Short mmCIF file of C-alpha atoms in Angstrom, two decimals:
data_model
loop_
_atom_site.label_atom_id
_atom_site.label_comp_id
_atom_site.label_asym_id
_atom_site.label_seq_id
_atom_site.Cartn_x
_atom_site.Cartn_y
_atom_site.Cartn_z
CA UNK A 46 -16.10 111.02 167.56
CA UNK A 47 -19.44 109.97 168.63
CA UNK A 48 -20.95 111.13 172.37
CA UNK A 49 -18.71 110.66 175.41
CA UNK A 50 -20.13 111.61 178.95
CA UNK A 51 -18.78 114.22 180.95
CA UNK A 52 -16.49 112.60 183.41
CA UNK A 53 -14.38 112.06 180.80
CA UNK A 54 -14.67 115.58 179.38
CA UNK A 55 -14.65 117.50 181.83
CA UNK A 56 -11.56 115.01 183.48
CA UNK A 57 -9.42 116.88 180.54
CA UNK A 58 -10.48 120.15 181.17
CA UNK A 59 -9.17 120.07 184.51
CA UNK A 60 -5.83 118.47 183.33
CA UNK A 61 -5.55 121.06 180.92
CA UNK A 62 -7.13 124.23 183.15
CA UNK A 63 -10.13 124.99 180.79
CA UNK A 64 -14.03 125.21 180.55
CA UNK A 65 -16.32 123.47 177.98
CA UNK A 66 -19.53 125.46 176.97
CA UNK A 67 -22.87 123.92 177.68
CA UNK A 68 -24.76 125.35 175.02
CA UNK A 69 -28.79 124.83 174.96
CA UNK A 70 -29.96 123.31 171.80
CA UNK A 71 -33.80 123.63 171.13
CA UNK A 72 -34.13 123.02 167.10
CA UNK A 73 -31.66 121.61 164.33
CA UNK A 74 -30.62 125.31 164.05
CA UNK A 75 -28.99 125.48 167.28
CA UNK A 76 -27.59 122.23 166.88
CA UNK A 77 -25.98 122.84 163.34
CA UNK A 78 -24.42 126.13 164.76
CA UNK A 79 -23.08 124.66 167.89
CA UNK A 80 -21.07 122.29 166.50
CA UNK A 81 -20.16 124.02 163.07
CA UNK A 82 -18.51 126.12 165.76
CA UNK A 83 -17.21 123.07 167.99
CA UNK A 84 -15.33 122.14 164.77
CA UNK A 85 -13.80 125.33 163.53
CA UNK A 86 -12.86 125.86 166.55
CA UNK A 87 -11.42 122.23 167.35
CA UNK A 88 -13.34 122.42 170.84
CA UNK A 89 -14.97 119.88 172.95
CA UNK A 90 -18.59 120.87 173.48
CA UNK A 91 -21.71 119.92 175.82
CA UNK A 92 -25.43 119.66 173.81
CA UNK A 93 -27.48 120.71 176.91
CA UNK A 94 -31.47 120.15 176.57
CA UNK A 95 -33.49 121.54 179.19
CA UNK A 96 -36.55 120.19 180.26
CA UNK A 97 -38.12 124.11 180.49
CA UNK A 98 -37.48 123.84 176.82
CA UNK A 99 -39.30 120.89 176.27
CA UNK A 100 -42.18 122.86 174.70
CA UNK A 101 -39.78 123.73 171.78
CA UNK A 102 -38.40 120.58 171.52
CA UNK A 103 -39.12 116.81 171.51
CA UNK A 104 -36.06 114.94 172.80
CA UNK A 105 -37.36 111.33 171.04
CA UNK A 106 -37.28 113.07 167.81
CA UNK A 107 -34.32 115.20 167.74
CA UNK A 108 -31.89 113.19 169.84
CA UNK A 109 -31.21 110.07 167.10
CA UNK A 110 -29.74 113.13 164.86
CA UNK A 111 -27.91 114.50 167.74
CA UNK A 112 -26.19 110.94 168.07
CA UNK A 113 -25.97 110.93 164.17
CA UNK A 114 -23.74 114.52 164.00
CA UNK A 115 -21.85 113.39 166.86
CA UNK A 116 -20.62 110.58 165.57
CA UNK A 117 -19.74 112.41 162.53
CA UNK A 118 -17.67 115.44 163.88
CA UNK A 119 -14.22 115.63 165.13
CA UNK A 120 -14.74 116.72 168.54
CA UNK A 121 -16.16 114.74 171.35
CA UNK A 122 -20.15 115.96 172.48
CA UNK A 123 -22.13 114.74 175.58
CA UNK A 124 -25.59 115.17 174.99
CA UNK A 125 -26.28 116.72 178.37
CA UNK A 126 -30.32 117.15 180.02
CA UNK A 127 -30.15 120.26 182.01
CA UNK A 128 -32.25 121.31 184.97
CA UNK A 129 -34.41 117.61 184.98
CA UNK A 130 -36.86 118.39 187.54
CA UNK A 131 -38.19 114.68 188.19
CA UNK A 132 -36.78 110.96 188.47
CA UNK A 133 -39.45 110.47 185.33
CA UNK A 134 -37.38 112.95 183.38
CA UNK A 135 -34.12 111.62 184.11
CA UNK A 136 -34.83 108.14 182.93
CA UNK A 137 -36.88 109.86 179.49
CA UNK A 138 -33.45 111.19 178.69
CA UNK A 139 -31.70 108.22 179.47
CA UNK A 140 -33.88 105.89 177.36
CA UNK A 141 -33.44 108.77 174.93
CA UNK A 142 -29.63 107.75 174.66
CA UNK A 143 -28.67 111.07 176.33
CA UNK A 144 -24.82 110.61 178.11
CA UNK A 145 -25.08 113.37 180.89
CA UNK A 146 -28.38 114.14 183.06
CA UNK A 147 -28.61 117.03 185.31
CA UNK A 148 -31.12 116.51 187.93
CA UNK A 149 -31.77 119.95 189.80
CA UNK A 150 -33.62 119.46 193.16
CA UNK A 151 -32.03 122.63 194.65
CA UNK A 152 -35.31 123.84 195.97
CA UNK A 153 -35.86 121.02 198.03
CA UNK A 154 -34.18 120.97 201.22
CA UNK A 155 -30.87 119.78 201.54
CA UNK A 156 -32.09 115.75 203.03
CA UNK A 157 -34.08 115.67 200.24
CA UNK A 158 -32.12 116.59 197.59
CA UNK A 159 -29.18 114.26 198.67
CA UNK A 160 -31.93 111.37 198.64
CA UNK A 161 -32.87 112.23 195.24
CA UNK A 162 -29.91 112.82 193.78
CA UNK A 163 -28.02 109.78 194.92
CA UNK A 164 -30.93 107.33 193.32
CA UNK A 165 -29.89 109.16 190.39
CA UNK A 166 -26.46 108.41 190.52
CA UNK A 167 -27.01 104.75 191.40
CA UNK A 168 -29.64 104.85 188.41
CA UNK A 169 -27.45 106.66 185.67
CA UNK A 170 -23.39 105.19 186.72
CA UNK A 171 -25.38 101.60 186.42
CA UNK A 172 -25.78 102.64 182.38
CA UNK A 173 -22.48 104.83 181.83
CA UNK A 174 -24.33 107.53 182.14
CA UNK A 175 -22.86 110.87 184.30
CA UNK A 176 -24.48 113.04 186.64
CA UNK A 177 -24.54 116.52 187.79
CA UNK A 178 -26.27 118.31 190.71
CA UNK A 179 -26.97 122.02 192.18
CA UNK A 180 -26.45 122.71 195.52
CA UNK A 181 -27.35 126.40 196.36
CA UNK A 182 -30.21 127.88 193.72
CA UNK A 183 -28.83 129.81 190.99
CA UNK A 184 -32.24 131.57 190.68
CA UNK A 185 -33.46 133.49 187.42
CA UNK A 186 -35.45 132.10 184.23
CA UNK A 187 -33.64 130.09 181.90
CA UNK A 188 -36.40 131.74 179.62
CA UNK A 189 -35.22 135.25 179.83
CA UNK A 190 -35.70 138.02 181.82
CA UNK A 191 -33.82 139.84 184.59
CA UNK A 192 -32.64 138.60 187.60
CA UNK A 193 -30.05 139.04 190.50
CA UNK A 194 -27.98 136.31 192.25
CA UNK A 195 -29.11 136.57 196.29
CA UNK A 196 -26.33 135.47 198.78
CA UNK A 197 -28.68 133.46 201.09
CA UNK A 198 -29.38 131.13 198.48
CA UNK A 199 -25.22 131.10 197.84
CA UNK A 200 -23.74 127.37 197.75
CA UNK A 201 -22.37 126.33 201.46
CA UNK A 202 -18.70 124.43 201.74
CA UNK A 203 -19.60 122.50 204.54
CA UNK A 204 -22.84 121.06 202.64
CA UNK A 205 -21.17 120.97 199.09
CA UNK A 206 -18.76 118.14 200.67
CA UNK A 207 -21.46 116.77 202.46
CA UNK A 208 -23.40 116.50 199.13
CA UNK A 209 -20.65 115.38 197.00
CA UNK A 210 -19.60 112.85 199.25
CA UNK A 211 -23.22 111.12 200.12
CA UNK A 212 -24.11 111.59 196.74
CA UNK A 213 -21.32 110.14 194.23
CA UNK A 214 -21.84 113.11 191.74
CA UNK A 215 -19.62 113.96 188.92
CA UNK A 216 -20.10 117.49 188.53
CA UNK A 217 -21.99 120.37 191.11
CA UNK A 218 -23.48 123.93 189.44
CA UNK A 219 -22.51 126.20 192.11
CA UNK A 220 -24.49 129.35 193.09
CA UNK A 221 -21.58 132.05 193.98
CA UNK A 222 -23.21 134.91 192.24
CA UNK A 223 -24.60 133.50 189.16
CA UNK A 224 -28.06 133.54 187.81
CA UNK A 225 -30.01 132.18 184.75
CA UNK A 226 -31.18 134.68 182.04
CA UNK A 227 -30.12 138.49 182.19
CA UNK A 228 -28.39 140.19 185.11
CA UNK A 229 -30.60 142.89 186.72
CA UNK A 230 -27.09 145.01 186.70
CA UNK A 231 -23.63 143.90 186.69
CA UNK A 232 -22.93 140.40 188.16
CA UNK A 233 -20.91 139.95 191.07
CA UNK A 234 -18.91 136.74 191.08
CA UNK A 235 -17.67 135.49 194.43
CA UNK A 236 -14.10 134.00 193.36
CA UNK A 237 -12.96 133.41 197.09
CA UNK A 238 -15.78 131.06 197.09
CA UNK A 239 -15.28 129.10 193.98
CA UNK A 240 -12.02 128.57 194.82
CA UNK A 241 -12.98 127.13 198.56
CA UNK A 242 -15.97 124.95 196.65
CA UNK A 243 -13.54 123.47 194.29
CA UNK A 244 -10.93 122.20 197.34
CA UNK A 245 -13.31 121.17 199.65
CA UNK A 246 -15.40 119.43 197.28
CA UNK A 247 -12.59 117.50 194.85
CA UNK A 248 -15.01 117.49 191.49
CA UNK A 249 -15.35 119.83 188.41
CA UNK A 250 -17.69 123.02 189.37
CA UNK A 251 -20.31 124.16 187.31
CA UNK A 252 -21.36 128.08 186.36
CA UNK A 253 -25.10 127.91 184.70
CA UNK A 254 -26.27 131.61 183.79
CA UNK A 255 -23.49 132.58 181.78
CA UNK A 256 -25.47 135.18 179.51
CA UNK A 257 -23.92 138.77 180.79
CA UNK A 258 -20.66 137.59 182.67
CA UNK A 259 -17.84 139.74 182.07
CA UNK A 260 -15.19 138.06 179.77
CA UNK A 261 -12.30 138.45 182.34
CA UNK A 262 -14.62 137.22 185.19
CA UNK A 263 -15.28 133.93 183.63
CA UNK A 264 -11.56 133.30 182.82
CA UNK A 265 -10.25 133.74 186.55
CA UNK A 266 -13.42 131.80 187.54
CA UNK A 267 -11.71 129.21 184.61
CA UNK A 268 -8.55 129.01 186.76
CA UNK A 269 -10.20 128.84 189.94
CA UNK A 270 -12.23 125.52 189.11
CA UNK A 271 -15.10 125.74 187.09
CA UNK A 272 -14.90 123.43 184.06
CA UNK A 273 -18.43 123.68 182.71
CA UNK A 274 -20.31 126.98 182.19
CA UNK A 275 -23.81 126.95 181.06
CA UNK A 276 -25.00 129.16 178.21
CA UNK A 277 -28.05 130.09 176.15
CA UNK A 278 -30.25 133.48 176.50
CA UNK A 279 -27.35 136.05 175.05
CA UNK A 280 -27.18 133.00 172.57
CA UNK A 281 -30.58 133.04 171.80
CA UNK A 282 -31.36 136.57 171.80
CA UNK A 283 -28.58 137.59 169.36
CA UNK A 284 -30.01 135.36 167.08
CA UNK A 285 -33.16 136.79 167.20
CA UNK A 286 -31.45 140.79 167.13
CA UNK A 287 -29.95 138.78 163.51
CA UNK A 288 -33.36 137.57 162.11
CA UNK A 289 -34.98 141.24 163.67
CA UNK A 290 -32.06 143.55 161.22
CA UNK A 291 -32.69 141.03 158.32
CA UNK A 292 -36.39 142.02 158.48
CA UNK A 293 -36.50 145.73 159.38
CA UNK A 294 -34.20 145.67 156.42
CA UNK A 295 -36.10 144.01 153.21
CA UNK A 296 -39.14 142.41 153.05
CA UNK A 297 -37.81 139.64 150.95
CA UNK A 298 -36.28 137.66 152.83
CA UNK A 299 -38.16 134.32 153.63
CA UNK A 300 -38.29 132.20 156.15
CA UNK A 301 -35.46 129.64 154.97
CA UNK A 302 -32.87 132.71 154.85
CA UNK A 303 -34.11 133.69 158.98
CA UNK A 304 -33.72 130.64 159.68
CA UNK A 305 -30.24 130.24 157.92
CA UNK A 306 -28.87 133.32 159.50
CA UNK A 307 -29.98 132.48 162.83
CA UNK A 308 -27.96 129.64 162.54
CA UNK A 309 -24.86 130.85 161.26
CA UNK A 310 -25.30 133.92 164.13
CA UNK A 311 -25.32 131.56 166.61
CA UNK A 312 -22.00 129.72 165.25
CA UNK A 313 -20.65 133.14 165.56
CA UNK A 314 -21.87 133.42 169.45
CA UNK A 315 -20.11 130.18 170.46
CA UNK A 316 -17.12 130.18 168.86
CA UNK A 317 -16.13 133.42 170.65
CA UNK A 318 -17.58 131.95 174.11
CA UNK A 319 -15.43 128.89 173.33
CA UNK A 320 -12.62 131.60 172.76
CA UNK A 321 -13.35 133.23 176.86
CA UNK A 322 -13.79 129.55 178.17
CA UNK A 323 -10.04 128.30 176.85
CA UNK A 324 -11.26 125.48 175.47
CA UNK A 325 -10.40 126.26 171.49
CA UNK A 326 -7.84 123.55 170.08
CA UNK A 327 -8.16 121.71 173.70
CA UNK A 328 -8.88 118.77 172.53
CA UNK A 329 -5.50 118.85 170.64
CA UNK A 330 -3.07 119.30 173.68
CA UNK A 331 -3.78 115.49 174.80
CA UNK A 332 -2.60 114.55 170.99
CA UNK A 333 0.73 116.53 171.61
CA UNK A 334 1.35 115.76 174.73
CA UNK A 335 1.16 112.18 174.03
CA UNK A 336 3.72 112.81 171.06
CA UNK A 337 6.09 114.63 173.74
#
């Protein structure tokens, strides 16, 4: 279906009350198994690439066979940058052909990061391209390790509509108890403020660190507004607890047949996140309904 961006996307999630995984691709591997699983599952899917990954992955090379599988699969992909730290990013990843940027400048203070992120929209809606934001700081490593959400750094209403309106954004990641990489005990969503975010602020919400939220708490969090949820280290890691039972077990294995099951483990991992998000056969209900 080729890539779409994700005011379009994420515009049918809300008319159809679901979430689309943002899954973080950093090798063909990921890529094959993310979408092998879009397909099965007949779901709608976001290719995030963050720029802390950039290390493990060079977007010039790997993003002309992103475009390539896209336009070859049944479901529609945005090809989404996650966490881009700097204007120079942004445009790399625009050049790149990329259809969604996220440009994170949470840590600045809140003038600054409406400055920023409004040259980005001006910059990225003049090329079709759509943009997402954080207001609040999530917090944690998207690398790993453990961390816990701190309610200081918790998104405010008042400056969420503040930001979305002086900013023209498509989509906001919220911080309401969320936190990249693993939860230093049992995360604590604040649903009373998701739902206020979502009605003062009129635009799809966004949950990054979704590695370690109970199933049940992401589907009420589903229903109260969030229509994008971010996730990669429980990916990533139960891929690796795959290749680490593969080895303990034989020492024949080579490295084509890791690699291989890594993949198809991580298929495994997203189809049963697309399962929690609501999004399996979504893209489907827009066919029927038009047929009603």
């Amino acid at each position: 279906m080729g890539l779409v961006n994700t005011v379009d996307m994420l515009g049918h999630a809300e008319r159809h009350s679901y979430a689309v995984g943002a899954f973080n691709i950093i090798n063909l591997e990921f890529l094959n198994g993310i979408l092998e699983a879009a397909e099965r599952m007949r779901s709608p899917v976001i290719l995030n690439i963050a720029e802390v990954h950039f290390p493990y992955v060079n977007i010039e090379q790997i993003t002309p066979a992103i475009t390539y599988m896209a336009d070859n699969v049944c479901v529609p992909v945005v090809l989404n940058l996650d966490h881009g730290l700097s204007i120079e990013t942004v445009v790399r990843a625009i050049r790149c052909g990329f259809s969604s940027v996220m440009y994170d400048a949470s840590k600045k203070s809140l003038e600054q990061n409406i400055e920023e992120t409004r040259l980005v929209v001006k910059m990225a809606h003049a090329v079709g391209v759509s943009v997402e934001a954080e207001l609040g700081r999530v917090g944690g490593a998207e690398g790993g390790g453990k961390a816990r959400a701190r309610r200081e750094f918790f998104t405010n209403p008042d400056e969420a509509e503040r930001f979305v309106e002086e900013t023209g954004v498509d989509a906001l990641a919220v911080a309401v108890g969320n936190a990249h990489g693993f939860y230093d005990g049992t995360p604590e969503l604040d649903f009373d403020l998701i739902a206020t975010l979502r009605r003062r602020t009129g635009i799809p919400l966004v949950l990054h660190g979704g590695s370690g939220i109970p199933d049940d708490d992401f589907r009420r969090a589903v229903s109260l507004g969030i229509r994008k949820i971010n996730f990669f280290t429980e990916m990533s890691k139960l891929a690796a607890d795959r290749v680490r039972e593969l080895i303990r077990a034989s020492d024949d294995y080579l490295l084509h047949d890791l690699v291989l099951e890594a993949k198809n483990r991580i298929r495994e991992v997203v189809m049963e996140r697309i399962r929690v998000f609501g999004s399996e056969n979504a893209w489907m209900r827009s066919i029927t309904t038009s047929r009603m």
